[in-house]
Amino acid sequence: MTEMRPLTQLVITPSYPPIDSSVTLINIRIIEALERLGVETVVLTATPKDIDLTITPNLLRIFPSHRRVYRVRTYERDGRLLKAVREILKKTPIHYLPDSHYIWTINAIKALPGIFKREKIDIIHSISAPYASHIVAYAAKNISDKPWVCNLVDFWAAQPAEHFDRYRSWNYWLQDRCFEKAESIVTSTPEILDLTASRYPESIRSKF
């Protein structure tokens, strides 16, 4: 009798050790909980070299793992020229659609075909914030047609941040496309569930 191999999830998030944030810690707990159920994990995340987030190398010792991790660059701290370009882009929609990790988004999408060629992925699992995770997962879904779990650890388009107001309707459009495409939508709190799901028809609410 042939032994069935365990399910393998592709976790997509820039927030993964040694990147130090509350979201990173939440992501690790989510991944570990699924792994205790027998799910194997492949991670697509950011190279710590130049991401504009706090880096704590000790996190790699605190959370050691056998996971296969693919890292792509963000170029968020790379030289004066790119810094100047990013300052200009802060005044445009691209910096907020859905967030400032747009170079990582492009590079992560470019990495997807190689990952699907090398790995036997069964499930796509994107975790936000950052919300760029879901844009990459949308591309992964189109490339592979694997089931997609869209995991909201925080509000996306409904978040109360003032800087989001100018481009909120555009982010709702992105959120709508992702929710339509995903097979399942998971939230971390009842508040996120209630507020996010309330704007959608039953065809989308049934995915929560």
mmCIF file of C-alpha atoms in Angstrom:
data_model
loop_
_atom_site.group_PDB
_atom_site.id
_atom_site.type_symbol
_atom_site.label_atom_id
_atom_site.label_comp_id
_atom_site.label_asym_id
_atom_site.label_seq_id
_atom_site.Cartn_x
_atom_site.Cartn_y
_atom_site.Cartn_z
ATOM 1 C CA MET A 1 0.000 0.000 0.000
ATOM 2 C CA THR A 2 1.408 3.365 -1.034
ATOM 3 C CA GLU A 3 1.915 5.745 1.881
ATOM 4 C CA MET A 4 0.333 9.144 1.328
ATOM 5 C CA ARG A 5 2.704 12.073 1.575
ATOM 6 C CA PRO A 6 1.768 14.940 3.924
ATOM 7 C CA LEU A 7 0.133 18.074 2.564
ATOM 8 C CA THR A 8 2.581 20.859 1.773
ATOM 9 C CA GLN A 9 1.595 24.500 2.154
ATOM 10 C CA LEU A 10 3.328 27.420 0.488
ATOM 11 C CA VAL A 11 3.274 30.195 3.096
ATOM 12 C CA ILE A 12 3.628 33.627 1.500
ATOM 13 C CA THR A 13 4.601 36.526 3.757
ATOM 14 C CA PRO A 14 7.443 39.056 4.058
ATOM 15 C CA SER A 15 7.145 38.694 7.864
ATOM 16 C CA TYR A 16 9.315 35.694 8.745
ATOM 17 C CA PRO A 17 12.439 35.321 10.941
ATOM 18 C CA PRO A 18 14.844 37.048 11.257
ATOM 19 C CA ILE A 19 12.418 39.894 10.447
ATOM 20 C CA ASP A 20 11.223 41.031 13.867
ATOM 21 C CA SER A 21 7.596 42.073 14.195
ATOM 22 C CA SER A 22 4.457 41.027 16.013
ATOM 23 C CA VAL A 23 3.153 39.643 12.709
ATOM 24 C CA THR A 24 6.254 37.436 12.375
ATOM 25 C CA LEU A 25 5.554 35.887 15.776
ATOM 26 C CA ILE A 26 1.905 35.324 14.883
ATOM 27 C CA ASN A 27 2.929 33.761 11.564
ATOM 28 C CA ILE A 28 5.279 31.340 13.296
ATOM 29 C CA ARG A 29 2.534 30.258 15.687
ATOM 30 C CA ILE A 30 0.114 29.685 12.789
ATOM 31 C CA ILE A 31 2.704 27.672 10.864
ATOM 32 C CA GLU A 32 3.669 25.608 13.908
ATOM 33 C CA ALA A 33 0.022 24.828 14.679
ATOM 34 C CA LEU A 34 -0.527 23.493 11.158
ATOM 35 C CA GLU A 35 2.728 21.541 11.253
ATOM 36 C CA ARG A 36 1.574 19.809 14.441
ATOM 37 C CA LEU A 37 -1.339 18.544 12.340
ATOM 38 C CA GLY A 38 1.133 17.052 9.860
ATOM 39 C CA VAL A 39 1.265 19.822 7.259
ATOM 40 C CA GLU A 40 4.697 20.532 5.773
ATOM 41 C CA THR A 41 5.727 24.111 5.011
ATOM 42 C CA VAL A 42 7.591 25.901 2.252
ATOM 43 C CA VAL A 43 8.015 29.644 2.822
ATOM 44 C CA LEU A 44 8.285 32.493 0.305
ATOM 45 C CA THR A 45 9.484 35.572 2.163
ATOM 46 C CA ALA A 46 11.862 38.537 2.063
ATOM 47 C CA THR A 47 15.630 38.701 2.201
ATOM 48 C CA PRO A 48 16.528 40.446 5.479
ATOM 49 C CA LYS A 49 19.401 42.276 3.786
ATOM 50 C CA ASP A 50 17.446 45.318 2.687
ATOM 51 C CA ILE A 51 13.843 45.140 3.904
ATOM 52 C CA ASP A 52 12.713 48.241 5.796
ATOM 53 C CA LEU A 53 11.822 46.322 8.952
ATOM 54 C CA THR A 54 13.677 45.430 12.148
ATOM 55 C CA ILE A 55 16.031 42.443 11.833
ATOM 56 C CA THR A 56 16.852 40.236 14.842
ATOM 57 C CA PRO A 57 19.211 37.389 13.817
ATOM 58 C CA ASN A 58 18.618 35.633 17.139
ATOM 59 C CA LEU A 59 15.087 34.785 15.958
ATOM 60 C CA LEU A 60 16.623 32.150 13.685
ATOM 61 C CA ARG A 61 17.950 30.405 16.806
ATOM 62 C CA ILE A 62 14.755 30.885 18.788
ATOM 63 C CA PHE A 63 12.628 29.462 15.952
ATOM 64 C CA PRO A 64 14.815 26.872 14.213
ATOM 65 C CA SER A 65 13.112 24.759 11.566
ATOM 66 C CA HIS A 66 13.664 22.351 8.721
ATOM 67 C CA ARG A 67 11.383 24.381 6.431
ATOM 68 C CA ARG A 68 12.509 25.176 2.913
ATOM 69 C CA VAL A 69 12.626 28.970 2.724
ATOM 70 C CA TYR A 70 12.807 31.025 -0.471
ATOM 71 C CA ARG A 71 13.844 34.650 0.011
ATOM 72 C CA VAL A 72 13.645 37.468 -2.530
ATOM 73 C CA ARG A 73 14.972 40.982 -2.234
ATOM 74 C CA THR A 74 12.948 44.091 -1.448
ATOM 75 C CA TYR A 75 15.566 46.778 -2.219
ATOM 76 C CA GLU A 76 14.019 48.979 0.489
ATOM 77 C CA ARG A 77 17.344 50.094 1.987
ATOM 78 C CA ASP A 78 19.520 49.836 -1.087
ATOM 79 C CA GLY A 79 21.451 52.965 -1.971
ATOM 80 C CA ARG A 80 20.657 56.645 -2.266
ATOM 81 C CA LEU A 81 19.134 56.465 -5.732
ATOM 82 C CA LEU A 82 16.538 53.848 -4.823
ATOM 83 C CA LYS A 83 15.825 55.679 -1.582
ATOM 84 C CA ALA A 84 15.138 58.848 -3.559
ATOM 85 C CA VAL A 85 12.867 56.958 -5.955
ATOM 86 C CA ARG A 86 10.944 55.459 -3.053
ATOM 87 C CA GLU A 87 10.436 58.904 -1.531
ATOM 88 C CA ILE A 88 8.898 60.051 -4.809
ATOM 89 C CA LEU A 89 6.691 56.945 -4.989
ATOM 90 C CA LYS A 90 5.354 57.667 -1.499
ATOM 91 C CA LYS A 91 3.360 60.447 -3.166
ATOM 92 C CA THR A 92 1.758 58.023 -5.641
ATOM 93 C CA PRO A 93 -0.769 55.166 -5.341
ATOM 94 C CA ILE A 94 1.875 52.476 -5.903
ATOM 95 C CA HIS A 95 3.189 52.964 -2.347
ATOM 96 C CA TYR A 96 -0.220 52.071 -0.898
ATOM 97 C CA LEU A 97 -1.498 49.385 -3.280
ATOM 98 C CA PRO A 98 -1.603 47.433 -1.143
ATOM 99 C CA ASP A 99 1.501 48.543 0.820
ATOM 100 C CA SER A 100 5.126 49.646 0.510
ATOM 101 C CA HIS A 101 6.550 46.195 -0.338
ATOM 102 C CA TYR A 102 5.898 46.534 -4.075
ATOM 103 C CA ILE A 103 9.396 45.529 -5.197
ATOM 104 C CA TRP A 104 9.181 42.408 -3.035
ATOM 105 C CA THR A 105 5.802 41.689 -4.631
ATOM 106 C CA ILE A 106 7.275 41.779 -8.137
ATOM 107 C CA ASN A 107 10.288 39.647 -7.200
ATOM 108 C CA ALA A 108 8.155 37.145 -5.286
ATOM 109 C CA ILE A 109 5.814 36.706 -8.257
ATOM 110 C CA LYS A 110 8.837 36.144 -10.498
ATOM 111 C CA ALA A 111 10.051 33.425 -8.116
ATOM 112 C CA LEU A 112 6.779 31.479 -8.139
ATOM 113 C CA PRO A 113 7.243 29.368 -11.316
ATOM 114 C CA GLY A 114 10.567 28.033 -10.022
ATOM 115 C CA ILE A 115 9.082 27.211 -6.622
ATOM 116 C CA PHE A 116 6.172 25.299 -8.136
ATOM 117 C CA LYS A 117 8.609 23.445 -10.390
ATOM 118 C CA ARG A 118 10.829 22.369 -7.462
ATOM 119 C CA GLU A 119 8.244 21.825 -4.741
ATOM 120 C CA LYS A 120 5.103 19.699 -4.542
ATOM 121 C CA ILE A 121 2.774 22.403 -3.258
ATOM 122 C CA ASP A 122 -0.777 21.409 -2.298
ATOM 123 C CA ILE A 123 -2.074 24.609 -0.654
ATOM 124 C CA ILE A 124 -1.285 28.311 -1.009
ATOM 125 C CA HIS A 125 -1.436 30.153 2.334
ATOM 126 C CA SER A 126 -0.943 33.932 2.354
ATOM 127 C CA ILE A 127 -0.786 35.795 5.679
ATOM 128 C CA SER A 128 -1.089 39.554 6.180
ATOM 129 C CA ALA A 129 -0.107 42.173 7.085
ATOM 130 C CA PRO A 130 1.778 43.077 4.882
ATOM 131 C CA TYR A 131 -1.052 42.782 2.388
ATOM 132 C CA ALA A 132 1.389 42.271 -0.498
ATOM 133 C CA SER A 133 1.290 38.613 0.594
ATOM 134 C CA HIS A 134 -2.174 38.276 -0.940
ATOM 135 C CA ILE A 135 -1.187 39.882 -4.248
ATOM 136 C CA VAL A 136 1.599 37.312 -4.593
ATOM 137 C CA ALA A 137 -0.819 34.543 -3.605
ATOM 138 C CA TYR A 138 -3.279 35.734 -6.261
ATOM 139 C CA ALA A 139 -0.524 35.231 -8.839
ATOM 140 C CA ALA A 140 0.350 31.848 -7.307
ATOM 141 C CA LYS A 141 -3.281 30.776 -7.635
ATOM 142 C CA ASN A 142 -3.322 31.788 -11.305
ATOM 143 C CA ILE A 143 -0.063 29.947 -11.981
ATOM 144 C CA SER A 144 -0.892 26.711 -10.159
ATOM 145 C CA ASP A 145 -4.667 26.611 -9.556
ATOM 146 C CA LYS A 146 -3.931 25.193 -6.095
ATOM 147 C CA PRO A 147 -6.401 25.894 -3.255
ATOM 148 C CA TRP A 148 -5.711 29.247 -1.601
ATOM 149 C CA VAL A 149 -6.220 30.190 2.050
ATOM 150 C CA CYS A 150 -6.225 33.993 2.461
ATOM 151 C CA ASN A 151 -5.365 34.710 6.115
ATOM 152 C CA LEU A 152 -6.046 38.185 7.563
ATOM 153 C CA VAL A 153 -4.181 38.673 10.829
ATOM 154 C CA ASP A 154 -5.169 42.364 10.635
ATOM 155 C CA PHE A 155 -7.699 44.470 8.734
ATOM 156 C CA TRP A 156 -6.871 45.157 5.077
ATOM 157 C CA ALA A 157 -9.049 47.686 3.243
ATOM 158 C CA ALA A 158 -11.106 48.336 6.385
ATOM 159 C CA GLN A 159 -8.106 49.286 8.500
ATOM 160 C CA PRO A 160 -8.510 52.620 10.330
ATOM 161 C CA ALA A 161 -5.088 54.076 9.410
ATOM 162 C CA GLU A 162 -5.512 57.637 8.100
ATOM 163 C CA HIS A 163 -2.833 57.321 5.411
ATOM 164 C CA PHE A 164 -5.006 54.580 3.880
ATOM 165 C CA ASP A 165 -7.996 56.861 3.296
ATOM 166 C CA ARG A 166 -6.850 58.296 -0.035
ATOM 167 C CA TYR A 167 -6.512 54.864 -1.651
ATOM 168 C CA ARG A 168 -9.053 52.897 0.352
ATOM 169 C CA SER A 169 -11.405 52.310 -2.585
ATOM 170 C CA TRP A 170 -8.508 50.951 -4.674
ATOM 171 C CA ASN A 171 -7.532 48.591 -1.872
ATOM 172 C CA TYR A 172 -11.115 47.420 -1.606
ATOM 173 C CA TRP A 173 -10.915 46.573 -5.304
ATOM 174 C CA LEU A 174 -7.754 44.506 -4.704
ATOM 175 C CA GLN A 175 -9.279 42.866 -1.640
ATOM 176 C CA ASP A 176 -12.445 41.996 -3.585
ATOM 177 C CA ARG A 177 -10.428 40.307 -6.357
ATOM 178 C CA CYS A 178 -8.463 38.266 -3.815
ATOM 179 C CA PHE A 179 -11.567 37.205 -1.895
ATOM 180 C CA GLU A 180 -13.248 36.126 -5.136
ATOM 181 C CA LYS A 181 -10.230 34.005 -6.075
ATOM 182 C CA ALA A 182 -9.439 32.385 -2.711
ATOM 183 C CA GLU A 183 -11.118 29.148 -1.616
ATOM 184 C CA SER A 184 -11.032 30.085 2.076
ATOM 185 C CA ILE A 185 -10.678 33.356 4.024
ATOM 186 C CA VAL A 186 -9.432 33.210 7.618
ATOM 187 C CA THR A 187 -9.369 36.046 10.166
ATOM 188 C CA SER A 188 -7.639 36.295 13.524
ATOM 189 C CA THR A 189 -10.478 37.960 15.488
ATOM 190 C CA PRO A 190 -14.309 38.101 15.398
ATOM 191 C CA GLU A 191 -14.073 41.874 14.830
ATOM 192 C CA ILE A 192 -12.113 41.447 11.602
ATOM 193 C CA LEU A 193 -14.492 38.699 10.511
ATOM 194 C CA ASP A 194 -17.643 40.717 11.179
ATOM 195 C CA LEU A 195 -16.466 43.993 9.650
ATOM 196 C CA THR A 196 -14.785 42.411 6.636
ATOM 197 C CA ALA A 197 -17.464 39.885 5.783
ATOM 198 C CA SER A 198 -20.382 42.304 6.194
ATOM 199 C CA ARG A 199 -19.787 44.037 2.853
ATOM 200 C CA TYR A 200 -19.866 40.849 0.788
ATOM 201 C CA PRO A 201 -22.603 38.660 -0.713
ATOM 202 C CA GLU A 202 -23.176 35.133 0.551
ATOM 203 C CA SER A 203 -20.916 33.678 -2.157
ATOM 204 C CA ILE A 204 -17.962 35.405 -0.446
ATOM 205 C CA ARG A 205 -19.180 35.254 3.187
ATOM 206 C CA SER A 206 -19.435 31.462 2.883
ATOM 207 C CA LYS A 207 -15.640 31.359 2.463
ATOM 208 C CA PHE A 208 -15.000 32.874 5.921
#
